[in-house]
Coordinates of C-alpha atoms in Angstrom, one line a residue:
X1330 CA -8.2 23.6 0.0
X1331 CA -7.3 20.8 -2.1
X1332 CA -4.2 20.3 -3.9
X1333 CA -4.0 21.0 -7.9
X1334 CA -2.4 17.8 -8.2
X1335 CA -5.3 16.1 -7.0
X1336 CA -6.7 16.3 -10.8
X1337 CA -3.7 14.2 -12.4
X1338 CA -4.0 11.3 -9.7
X1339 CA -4.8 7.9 -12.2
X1340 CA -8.8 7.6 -11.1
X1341 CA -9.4 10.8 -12.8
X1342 CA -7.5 9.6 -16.0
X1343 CA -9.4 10.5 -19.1
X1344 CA -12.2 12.6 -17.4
X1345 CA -12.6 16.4 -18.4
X1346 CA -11.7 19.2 -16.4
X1347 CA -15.7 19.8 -15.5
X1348 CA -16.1 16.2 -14.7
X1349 CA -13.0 15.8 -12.4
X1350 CA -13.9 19.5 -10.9
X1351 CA -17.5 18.0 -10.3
X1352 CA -16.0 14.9 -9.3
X1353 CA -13.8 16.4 -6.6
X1354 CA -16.7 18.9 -5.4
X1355 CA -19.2 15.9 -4.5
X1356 CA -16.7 14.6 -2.1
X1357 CA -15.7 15.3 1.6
X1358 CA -12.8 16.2 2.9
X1359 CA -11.4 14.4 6.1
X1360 CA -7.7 14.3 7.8
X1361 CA -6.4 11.3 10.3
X1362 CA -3.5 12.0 12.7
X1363 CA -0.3 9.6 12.6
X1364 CA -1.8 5.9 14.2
X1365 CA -4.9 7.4 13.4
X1366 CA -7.7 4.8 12.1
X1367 CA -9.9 5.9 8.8
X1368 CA -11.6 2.3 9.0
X1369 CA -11.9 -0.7 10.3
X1370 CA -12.0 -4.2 9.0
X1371 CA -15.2 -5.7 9.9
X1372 CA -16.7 -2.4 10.1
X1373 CA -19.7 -1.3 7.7
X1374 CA -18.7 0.0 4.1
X1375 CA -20.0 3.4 3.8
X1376 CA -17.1 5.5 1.8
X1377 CA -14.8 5.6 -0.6
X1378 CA -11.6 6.7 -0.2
X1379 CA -8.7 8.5 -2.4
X1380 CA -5.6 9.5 -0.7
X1381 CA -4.7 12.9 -0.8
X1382 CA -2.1 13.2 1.3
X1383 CA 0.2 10.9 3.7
X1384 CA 0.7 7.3 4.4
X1385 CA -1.8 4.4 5.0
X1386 CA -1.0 0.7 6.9
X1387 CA -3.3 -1.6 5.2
X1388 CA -3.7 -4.7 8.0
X1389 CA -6.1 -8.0 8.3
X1390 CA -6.9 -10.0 11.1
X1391 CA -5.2 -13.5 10.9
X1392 CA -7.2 -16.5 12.8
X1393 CA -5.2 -16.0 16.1
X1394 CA -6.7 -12.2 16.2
X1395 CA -3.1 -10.9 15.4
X1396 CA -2.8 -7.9 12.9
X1397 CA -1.0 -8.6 9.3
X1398 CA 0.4 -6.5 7.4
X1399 CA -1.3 -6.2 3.2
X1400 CA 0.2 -3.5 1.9
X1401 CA 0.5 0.5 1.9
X1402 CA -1.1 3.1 0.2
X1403 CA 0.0 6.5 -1.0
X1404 CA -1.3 10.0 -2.6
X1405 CA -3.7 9.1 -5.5
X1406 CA -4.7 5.4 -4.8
X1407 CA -8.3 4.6 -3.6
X1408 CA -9.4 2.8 -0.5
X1409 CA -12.7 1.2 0.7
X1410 CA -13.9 0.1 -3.0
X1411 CA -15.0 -2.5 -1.2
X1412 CA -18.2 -0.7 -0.6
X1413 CA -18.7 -0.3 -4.5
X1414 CA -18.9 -3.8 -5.5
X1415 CA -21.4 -5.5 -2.9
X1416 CA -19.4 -6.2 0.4
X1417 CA -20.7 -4.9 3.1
X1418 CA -17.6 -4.5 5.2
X1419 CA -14.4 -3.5 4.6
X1420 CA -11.8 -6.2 4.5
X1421 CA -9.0 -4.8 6.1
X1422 CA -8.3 -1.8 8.3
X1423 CA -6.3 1.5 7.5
X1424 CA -4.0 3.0 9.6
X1425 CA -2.5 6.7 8.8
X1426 CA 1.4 6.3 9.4
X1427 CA 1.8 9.8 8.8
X1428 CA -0.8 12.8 9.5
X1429 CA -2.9 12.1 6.2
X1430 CA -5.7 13.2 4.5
X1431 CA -8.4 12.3 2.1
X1432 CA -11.2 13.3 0.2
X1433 CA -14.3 10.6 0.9
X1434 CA -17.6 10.0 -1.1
X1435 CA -20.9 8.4 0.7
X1436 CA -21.5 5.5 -0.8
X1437 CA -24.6 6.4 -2.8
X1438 CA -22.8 9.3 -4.1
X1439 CA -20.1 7.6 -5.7
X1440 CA -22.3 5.2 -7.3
X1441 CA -24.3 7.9 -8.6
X1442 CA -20.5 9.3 -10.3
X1443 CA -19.9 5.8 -11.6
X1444 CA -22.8 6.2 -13.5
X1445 CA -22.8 10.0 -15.0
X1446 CA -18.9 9.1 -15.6
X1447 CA -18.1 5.7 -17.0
X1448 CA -14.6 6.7 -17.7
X1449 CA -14.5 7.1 -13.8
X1450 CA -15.9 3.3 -13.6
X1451 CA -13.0 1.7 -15.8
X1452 CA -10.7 3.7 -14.2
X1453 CA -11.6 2.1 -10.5
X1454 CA -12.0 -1.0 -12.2
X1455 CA -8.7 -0.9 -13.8
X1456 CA -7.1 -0.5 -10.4
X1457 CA -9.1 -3.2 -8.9
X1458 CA -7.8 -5.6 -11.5
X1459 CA -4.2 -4.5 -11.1
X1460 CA -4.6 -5.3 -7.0
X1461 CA -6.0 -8.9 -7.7
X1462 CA -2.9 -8.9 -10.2
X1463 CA -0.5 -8.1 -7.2
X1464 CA -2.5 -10.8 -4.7
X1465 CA -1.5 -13.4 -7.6
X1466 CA 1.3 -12.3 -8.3
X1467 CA 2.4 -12.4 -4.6
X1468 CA 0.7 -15.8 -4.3
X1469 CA 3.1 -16.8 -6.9
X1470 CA 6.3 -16.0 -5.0
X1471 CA 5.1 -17.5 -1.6
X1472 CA 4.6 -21.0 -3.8
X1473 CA 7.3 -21.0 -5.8
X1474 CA 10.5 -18.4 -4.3
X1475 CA 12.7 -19.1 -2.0
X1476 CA 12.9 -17.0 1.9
X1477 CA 15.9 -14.5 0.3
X1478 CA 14.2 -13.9 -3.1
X1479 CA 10.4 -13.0 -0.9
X1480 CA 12.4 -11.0 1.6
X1481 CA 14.4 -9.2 -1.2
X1482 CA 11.3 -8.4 -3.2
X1483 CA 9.5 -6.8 -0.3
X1484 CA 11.5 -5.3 0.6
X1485 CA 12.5 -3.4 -2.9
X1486 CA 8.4 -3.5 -3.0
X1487 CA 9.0 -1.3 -0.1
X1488 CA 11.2 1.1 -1.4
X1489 CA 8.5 1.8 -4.0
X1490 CA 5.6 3.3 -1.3
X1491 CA 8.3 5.3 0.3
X1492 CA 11.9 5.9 -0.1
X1493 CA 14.5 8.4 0.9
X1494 CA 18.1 8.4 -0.4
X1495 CA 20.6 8.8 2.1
X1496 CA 24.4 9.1 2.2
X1497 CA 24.7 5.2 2.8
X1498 CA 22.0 4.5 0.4
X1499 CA 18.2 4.4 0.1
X1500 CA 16.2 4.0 3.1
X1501 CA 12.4 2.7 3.5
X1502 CA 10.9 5.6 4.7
X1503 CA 8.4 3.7 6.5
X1504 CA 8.1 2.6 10.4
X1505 CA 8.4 -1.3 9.6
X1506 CA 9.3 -3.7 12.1
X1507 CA 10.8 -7.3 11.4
X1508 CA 7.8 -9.0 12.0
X1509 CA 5.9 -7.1 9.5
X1510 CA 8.2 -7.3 7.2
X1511 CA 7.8 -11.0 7.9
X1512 CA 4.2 -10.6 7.4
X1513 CA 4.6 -8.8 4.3
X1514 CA 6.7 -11.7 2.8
X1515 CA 4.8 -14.6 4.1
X1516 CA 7.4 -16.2 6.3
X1517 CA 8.3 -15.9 9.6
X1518 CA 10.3 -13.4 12.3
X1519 CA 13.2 -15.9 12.6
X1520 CA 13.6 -16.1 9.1
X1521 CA 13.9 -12.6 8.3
X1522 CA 16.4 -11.6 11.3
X1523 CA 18.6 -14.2 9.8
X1524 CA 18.4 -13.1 6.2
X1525 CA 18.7 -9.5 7.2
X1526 CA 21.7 -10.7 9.7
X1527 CA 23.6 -12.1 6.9
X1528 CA 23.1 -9.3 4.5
X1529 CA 24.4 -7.1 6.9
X1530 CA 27.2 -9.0 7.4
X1531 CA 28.1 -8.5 3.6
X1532 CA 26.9 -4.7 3.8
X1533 CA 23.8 -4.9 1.6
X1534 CA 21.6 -3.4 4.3
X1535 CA 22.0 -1.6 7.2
X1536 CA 18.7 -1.9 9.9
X1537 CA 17.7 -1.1 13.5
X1538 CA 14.9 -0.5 15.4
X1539 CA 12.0 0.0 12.5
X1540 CA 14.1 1.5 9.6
X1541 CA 15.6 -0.2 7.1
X1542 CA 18.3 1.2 5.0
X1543 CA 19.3 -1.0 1.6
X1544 CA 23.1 0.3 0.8
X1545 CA 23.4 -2.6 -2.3
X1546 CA 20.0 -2.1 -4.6
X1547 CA 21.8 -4.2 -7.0
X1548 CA 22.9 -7.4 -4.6
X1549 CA 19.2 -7.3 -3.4
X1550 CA 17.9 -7.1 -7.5
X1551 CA 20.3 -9.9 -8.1
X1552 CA 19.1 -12.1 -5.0
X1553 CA 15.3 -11.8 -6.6
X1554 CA 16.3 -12.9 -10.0
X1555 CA 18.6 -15.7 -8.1
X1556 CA 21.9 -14.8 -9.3
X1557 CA 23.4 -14.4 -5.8
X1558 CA 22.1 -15.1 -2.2

């Protein structure tokens, strides 16, 4: 069965009840267990993914063979577009980090919705053009910011995929370890013990193994914008 909300997630913005309902009936329904793999990068693109349910850990190979952390994605975004647009492979490789589950569309099937529904094409374009945004716009920082402000911006990035208040403050609901999180802000695993040292020391954060809690939103806002450190 698939959930109501399904027909308000952003790639069916626009689209009439009819087209979202015919939309949703072309496609298959699939579930991945927690460390569970829905593709790999390198791996032929044959689907197209929306997320339904759950959690997934977007990674890419670096030169060494070592796994990097890209990003996360939630309940209504898409994965593999990949295989619209030409590429034969996907790019990276997705993880569930929860039990999750998705509804998938063969390749030649979603073309054929891209063309009965052009509403459906600007709306999978428009979220391709907002992801090449967030690649610049992350390019940007690891140029021109300091360690504290890229470390302080993923992690309230973070907060935004998954977040949890608690009684000492909000927590990143995620499994992260320091060396993603130094993967996801382009620095190193030195680096980010030391920041995350020192903004413990003056109660910002509080972390341990893979859990990261922020107890001073604000301090860590400021830090980003440069007005403390």
């Amino acid at each position: 069965m698939i959930e109501e909300n399904v027909f308000d997630f952003a790639i069916l913005s626009g689209l009439s009840e009819k087209a979202k309902e015919g939309i949703i009936k072309s496609a298959d329904h699939g579930s991945v267990k927690k460390k569970g793999k829905l593709f790999l990068e390198g791996q032929t693109a044959q689907r197209f993914y929306l997320v339904l349910n759950g959690k997934f850990k977007l990674t890419k190979t670096n030169d060494d063979g070592k796994s990097v952390l890209i990003r996360y994605a939630g309940p209504g975004e898409i994965l593999g577009a990949t295989s619209l647009f030409g590429e034969k492979c996907y790019g990276v490789s997705a993880e569930a980090v929860h039990d999750s589950s998705v509804l998938s569309w063969p390749k030649g099937v979603i073309l054929e919705a891209l063309r009965v529904y052009p509403q459906l094409t600007l709306n999978i374009l428009k979220v391709v053009i907002d992801r090449f945004e967030e690649v610049q716009n992350r390019l940007l920082e690891l140029y021109s910011e300091d360690l504290k402000k890229r470390i302080g911006r993923a992690l309230l990035r973070l907060t935004a995929y998954e977040r949890k208040r608690v009684s000492a403050g909000i927590s990143i609901d995620l499994p992260i370890s320091r060396e993603e999180l130094a993967q996801y802000a382009c620095t190193t695993l030195y680096s980010v013990s030391r920041i995350l040292k020192d903004w413990e020391s003056k109660g910002w954060i509080a972390s341990r193994r893979k859990k990261i809690v922020i107890i001073d939103p604000d301090a860590i806002d400021d830090v980003t914008k440069g007005s403390t450190g």
